[in-house]
Amino acid sequence: MSEVTQSVTQLVDAFARLPGIGRKSAERLAYHILRTNKAEALGLADAIRQVKENVRYCRVCYNLAEGEECGICRDVKRDRTLLCVVEQPRDLLALEQAGTFRGLYHVLLGRIAPLEGVGPEQLTIEALVSRVRGGGFREIIMGTNPTIEGDGTSLHISNLLAGLPVEITRLARGITTGSVLEFANKEILADALAGRQKF
Ligand SMILES: [Zn+2]
């Protein structure tokens, strides 16, 4: 790669920083972009720009949104007494694709992971507690991943919510412990929701 131009090197470096992309793959992608027609390549650049300029976190639930609030929070047909707590927007998406949950969500934007230096204050837990304190919910469903860290996060939150007049439940364990929601299939997620149990 010693004879490539600076622009190409920059592109390879940028690809190589993406998760799961090694140096060889980054070079392959860069050369693919060089060969591809201009409209297509600039379309990719535009899509990245649009996502960075237009997409932000919903000010209510921290799902991805274009505008102040996400489509789910704005949807008047959702059941506003049910709240499902998930780790990431992609977990929310997996549950939405299962198609059975009609309540609202709260996205934590991570999980408590002491070994990685992630404490409760780095998540949206405070916003969650004040949201629940605001009233109107009858059930909070813990939809964190069935991992040690996901379970620990749910436990922490349920302790914070103890004493508030809401029922706290968690997804049934049709989901194998240690697996993650985003890779579970629709049927398993629908079952996990239907069979949820008291926390
Ligand atoms: Zn929202």
Tab-separated table of C-alpha atoms and ligand atoms in Angstrom:
chain	number	residue	atom	x	y	z
A	1	MET	CA	0.000	0.000	0.000
A	2	SER	CA	3.019	2.323	-0.147
A	3	GLU	CA	2.144	3.772	-3.542
A	4	VAL	CA	-1.477	4.649	-2.867
A	5	THR	CA	-2.611	8.219	-2.582
A	6	GLN	CA	-3.358	9.905	0.689
A	7	SER	CA	-7.108	9.888	-0.008
A	8	VAL	CA	-7.138	6.149	-0.494
A	9	THR	CA	-5.135	5.627	2.691
A	10	GLN	CA	-7.614	7.804	4.578
A	11	LEU	CA	-10.530	5.767	3.286
A	12	VAL	CA	-8.832	2.480	4.200
A	13	ASP	CA	-8.088	3.839	7.690
A	14	ALA	CA	-11.713	4.912	8.110
A	15	PHE	CA	-13.043	1.486	7.103
A	16	ALA	CA	-10.493	-0.261	9.314
A	17	ARG	CA	-11.922	1.534	12.354
A	18	LEU	CA	-15.353	-0.037	11.791
A	19	PRO	CA	-16.218	-2.973	14.055
A	20	GLY	CA	-15.317	-6.337	12.608
A	21	ILE	CA	-13.357	-4.874	9.693
A	22	GLY	CA	-9.690	-5.843	9.547
A	23	ARG	CA	-7.040	-4.181	7.416
A	24	LYS	CA	-7.504	-6.544	4.462
A	25	SER	CA	-11.277	-6.061	4.407
A	26	ALA	CA	-10.811	-2.304	4.705
A	27	GLU	CA	-8.563	-2.344	1.639
A	28	ARG	CA	-11.079	-4.472	-0.250
A	29	LEU	CA	-13.884	-2.040	0.589
A	30	ALA	CA	-11.801	0.971	-0.395
A	31	TYR	CA	-10.973	-0.566	-3.770
A	32	HIS	CA	-14.606	-1.477	-4.249
A	33	ILE	CA	-15.534	2.192	-3.704
A	34	LEU	CA	-12.874	3.264	-6.189
A	35	ARG	CA	-14.303	0.946	-8.854
A	36	THR	CA	-17.937	1.759	-8.168
A	37	ASN	CA	-19.680	4.561	-10.084
A	38	LYS	CA	-19.684	8.053	-8.656
A	39	ALA	CA	-23.434	8.314	-7.930
A	40	GLU	CA	-23.457	5.104	-5.938
A	41	ALA	CA	-20.365	5.986	-3.923
A	42	LEU	CA	-21.652	9.479	-3.131
A	43	GLY	CA	-25.026	7.951	-2.216
A	44	LEU	CA	-23.254	6.010	0.534
A	45	ALA	CA	-21.508	9.168	1.732
A	46	ASP	CA	-24.871	11.010	1.768
A	47	ALA	CA	-26.572	8.233	3.723
A	48	ILE	CA	-23.866	8.465	6.391
A	49	ARG	CA	-24.153	12.254	6.472
A	50	GLN	CA	-27.961	12.142	6.780
A	51	VAL	CA	-27.887	9.655	9.613
A	52	LYS	CA	-25.403	11.798	11.521
A	53	GLU	CA	-27.237	15.041	10.866
A	54	ASN	CA	-30.855	13.929	11.277
A	55	VAL	CA	-30.925	11.039	13.707
A	56	ARG	CA	-30.755	11.688	17.425
A	57	TYR	CA	-32.104	10.142	20.594
A	58	CYS	CA	-35.775	10.602	21.426
A	59	ARG	CA	-36.010	13.035	24.316
A	60	VAL	CA	-38.551	10.791	26.062
A	61	CYS	CA	-37.365	7.214	25.580
A	62	TYR	CA	-33.880	7.486	23.968
A	63	ASN	CA	-34.859	5.426	20.957
A	64	LEU	CA	-33.466	6.690	17.656
A	65	ALA	CA	-35.558	9.540	16.312
A	66	GLU	CA	-35.646	12.078	13.520
A	67	GLY	CA	-36.991	15.078	15.397
A	68	GLU	CA	-37.616	15.531	19.129
A	69	GLU	CA	-39.620	12.368	19.728
A	70	CYS	CA	-39.511	8.936	18.121
A	71	GLY	CA	-42.369	7.409	16.166
A	72	ILE	CA	-43.342	5.104	19.040
A	73	CYS	CA	-43.647	7.914	21.601
A	74	ARG	CA	-45.683	9.934	19.108
A	75	ASP	CA	-48.006	7.023	18.276
A	76	VAL	CA	-51.307	7.692	20.088
A	77	LYS	CA	-52.400	4.076	19.604
A	78	ARG	CA	-49.671	2.692	21.907
A	79	ASP	CA	-50.591	1.574	25.435
A	80	ARG	CA	-49.109	4.285	27.662
A	81	THR	CA	-49.445	2.248	30.853
A	82	LEU	CA	-46.889	-0.368	29.764
A	83	LEU	CA	-43.174	0.370	29.627
A	84	CYS	CA	-40.506	-2.022	28.384
A	85	VAL	CA	-36.901	-1.256	29.371
A	86	VAL	CA	-34.237	-2.350	26.867
A	87	GLU	CA	-30.499	-1.837	26.540
A	88	GLN	CA	-30.159	-0.565	22.980
A	89	PRO	CA	-32.289	0.788	20.127
A	90	ARG	CA	-31.562	-2.442	18.241
A	91	ASP	CA	-33.176	-4.469	21.052
A	92	LEU	CA	-36.254	-2.269	20.741
A	93	LEU	CA	-36.257	-2.961	17.025
A	94	ALA	CA	-36.087	-6.733	17.617
A	95	LEU	CA	-39.085	-6.554	19.989
A	96	GLU	CA	-41.003	-4.371	17.553
A	97	GLN	CA	-40.371	-6.894	14.803
A	98	ALA	CA	-41.826	-9.606	17.051
A	99	GLY	CA	-44.946	-7.470	16.687
A	100	THR	CA	-46.841	-8.264	19.905
A	101	PHE	CA	-45.834	-5.445	22.240
A	102	ARG	CA	-48.017	-2.343	22.040
A	103	GLY	CA	-46.664	-0.350	24.981
A	104	LEU	CA	-43.865	2.194	25.211
A	105	TYR	CA	-40.127	1.696	25.667
A	106	HIS	CA	-37.216	3.119	27.560
A	107	VAL	CA	-33.758	2.630	26.041
A	108	LEU	CA	-30.906	2.580	28.558
A	109	LEU	CA	-28.190	3.076	25.928
A	110	GLY	CA	-26.097	0.323	27.486
A	111	ARG	CA	-25.925	-1.796	30.615
A	112	ILE	CA	-24.096	-1.504	33.892
A	113	ALA	CA	-20.673	-3.052	33.289
A	114	PRO	CA	-18.282	-2.287	36.166
A	115	LEU	CA	-15.363	-4.055	34.472
A	116	GLU	CA	-15.692	-1.731	31.490
A	117	GLY	CA	-16.179	1.289	33.712
A	118	VAL	CA	-19.860	1.705	32.818
A	119	GLY	CA	-21.845	2.791	35.858
A	120	PRO	CA	-25.558	3.612	36.225
A	121	GLU	CA	-24.874	7.318	35.769
A	122	GLN	CA	-23.699	6.740	32.182
A	123	LEU	CA	-27.044	5.219	31.250
A	124	THR	CA	-30.482	6.817	31.014
A	125	ILE	CA	-31.577	5.330	34.352
A	126	GLU	CA	-32.205	8.669	36.027
A	127	ALA	CA	-34.520	9.693	33.196
A	128	LEU	CA	-36.282	6.335	33.493
A	129	VAL	CA	-36.891	6.731	37.218
A	130	SER	CA	-38.308	10.230	36.844
A	131	ARG	CA	-40.449	9.023	33.947
A	132	VAL	CA	-41.935	6.251	36.083
A	133	ARG	CA	-42.260	8.596	39.038
A	134	GLY	CA	-44.232	10.912	36.766
A	135	GLY	CA	-46.938	8.263	36.937
A	136	GLY	CA	-49.311	6.676	34.487
A	137	PHE	CA	-47.520	3.339	34.120
A	138	ARG	CA	-48.988	0.179	35.596
A	139	GLU	CA	-46.259	-2.241	34.529
A	140	ILE	CA	-42.530	-1.929	33.856
A	141	ILE	CA	-41.139	-4.856	31.873
A	142	MET	CA	-37.404	-5.464	32.226
A	143	GLY	CA	-36.255	-6.371	28.735
A	144	THR	CA	-32.509	-6.267	29.298
A	145	ASN	CA	-30.466	-9.088	27.832
A	146	PRO	CA	-30.305	-12.324	29.859
A	147	THR	CA	-26.612	-11.898	30.616
A	148	ILE	CA	-24.934	-11.290	33.979
A	149	GLU	CA	-24.651	-7.591	33.200
A	150	GLY	CA	-28.177	-7.320	31.796
A	151	ASP	CA	-29.611	-9.051	34.868
A	152	GLY	CA	-27.535	-6.851	37.183
A	153	THR	CA	-28.825	-3.752	35.415
A	154	SER	CA	-32.437	-4.895	35.784
A	155	LEU	CA	-31.902	-5.644	39.458
A	156	HIS	CA	-30.407	-2.198	40.035
A	157	ILE	CA	-33.369	-0.538	38.308
A	158	SER	CA	-35.991	-2.624	40.072
A	159	ASN	CA	-34.448	-1.589	43.397
A	160	LEU	CA	-34.712	2.059	42.382
A	161	LEU	CA	-38.350	1.605	41.375
A	162	ALA	CA	-39.315	-0.364	44.467
A	163	GLY	CA	-41.958	1.519	46.409
A	164	LEU	CA	-43.497	3.109	43.342
A	165	PRO	CA	-47.021	1.925	42.523
A	166	VAL	CA	-46.024	-0.140	39.466
A	167	GLU	CA	-45.669	-3.837	38.849
A	168	ILE	CA	-42.184	-4.865	37.727
A	169	THR	CA	-41.869	-7.911	35.478
A	170	ARG	CA	-39.194	-9.398	33.274
A	171	LEU	CA	-39.195	-11.320	30.024
A	172	ALA	CA	-39.697	-15.071	30.305
A	173	ARG	CA	-36.573	-17.137	29.906
A	174	GLY	CA	-37.407	-18.675	26.556
A	175	ILE	CA	-34.363	-16.640	25.617
A	176	THR	CA	-31.302	-18.686	26.473
A	177	THR	CA	-29.252	-17.123	29.231
A	178	GLY	CA	-26.216	-15.409	27.758
A	179	SER	CA	-27.830	-14.767	24.392
A	180	VAL	CA	-28.849	-11.332	23.196
A	181	LEU	CA	-32.247	-10.021	22.224
A	182	GLU	CA	-31.259	-8.688	18.851
A	183	PHE	CA	-30.408	-12.197	17.612
A	184	ALA	CA	-33.414	-13.998	19.085
A	185	ASN	CA	-36.092	-14.911	16.569
A	186	LYS	CA	-39.521	-13.284	16.497
A	187	GLU	CA	-41.399	-16.258	17.965
A	188	ILE	CA	-39.044	-16.552	20.921
A	189	LEU	CA	-39.350	-12.828	21.628
A	190	ALA	CA	-43.141	-12.927	21.363
A	191	ASP	CA	-43.188	-15.882	23.816
A	192	ALA	CA	-40.802	-14.091	26.161
A	193	LEU	CA	-43.174	-11.135	26.257
A	194	ALA	CA	-46.325	-13.199	26.661
A	195	GLY	CA	-44.815	-15.316	29.428
A	196	ARG	CA	-43.244	-12.482	31.361
A	197	GLN	CA	-43.060	-12.996	35.092
A	198	LYS	CA	-42.869	-10.965	38.267
A	199	PHE	CA	-39.371	-9.631	38.832
B	1	ZN	ZN	-39.388	7.806	22.084
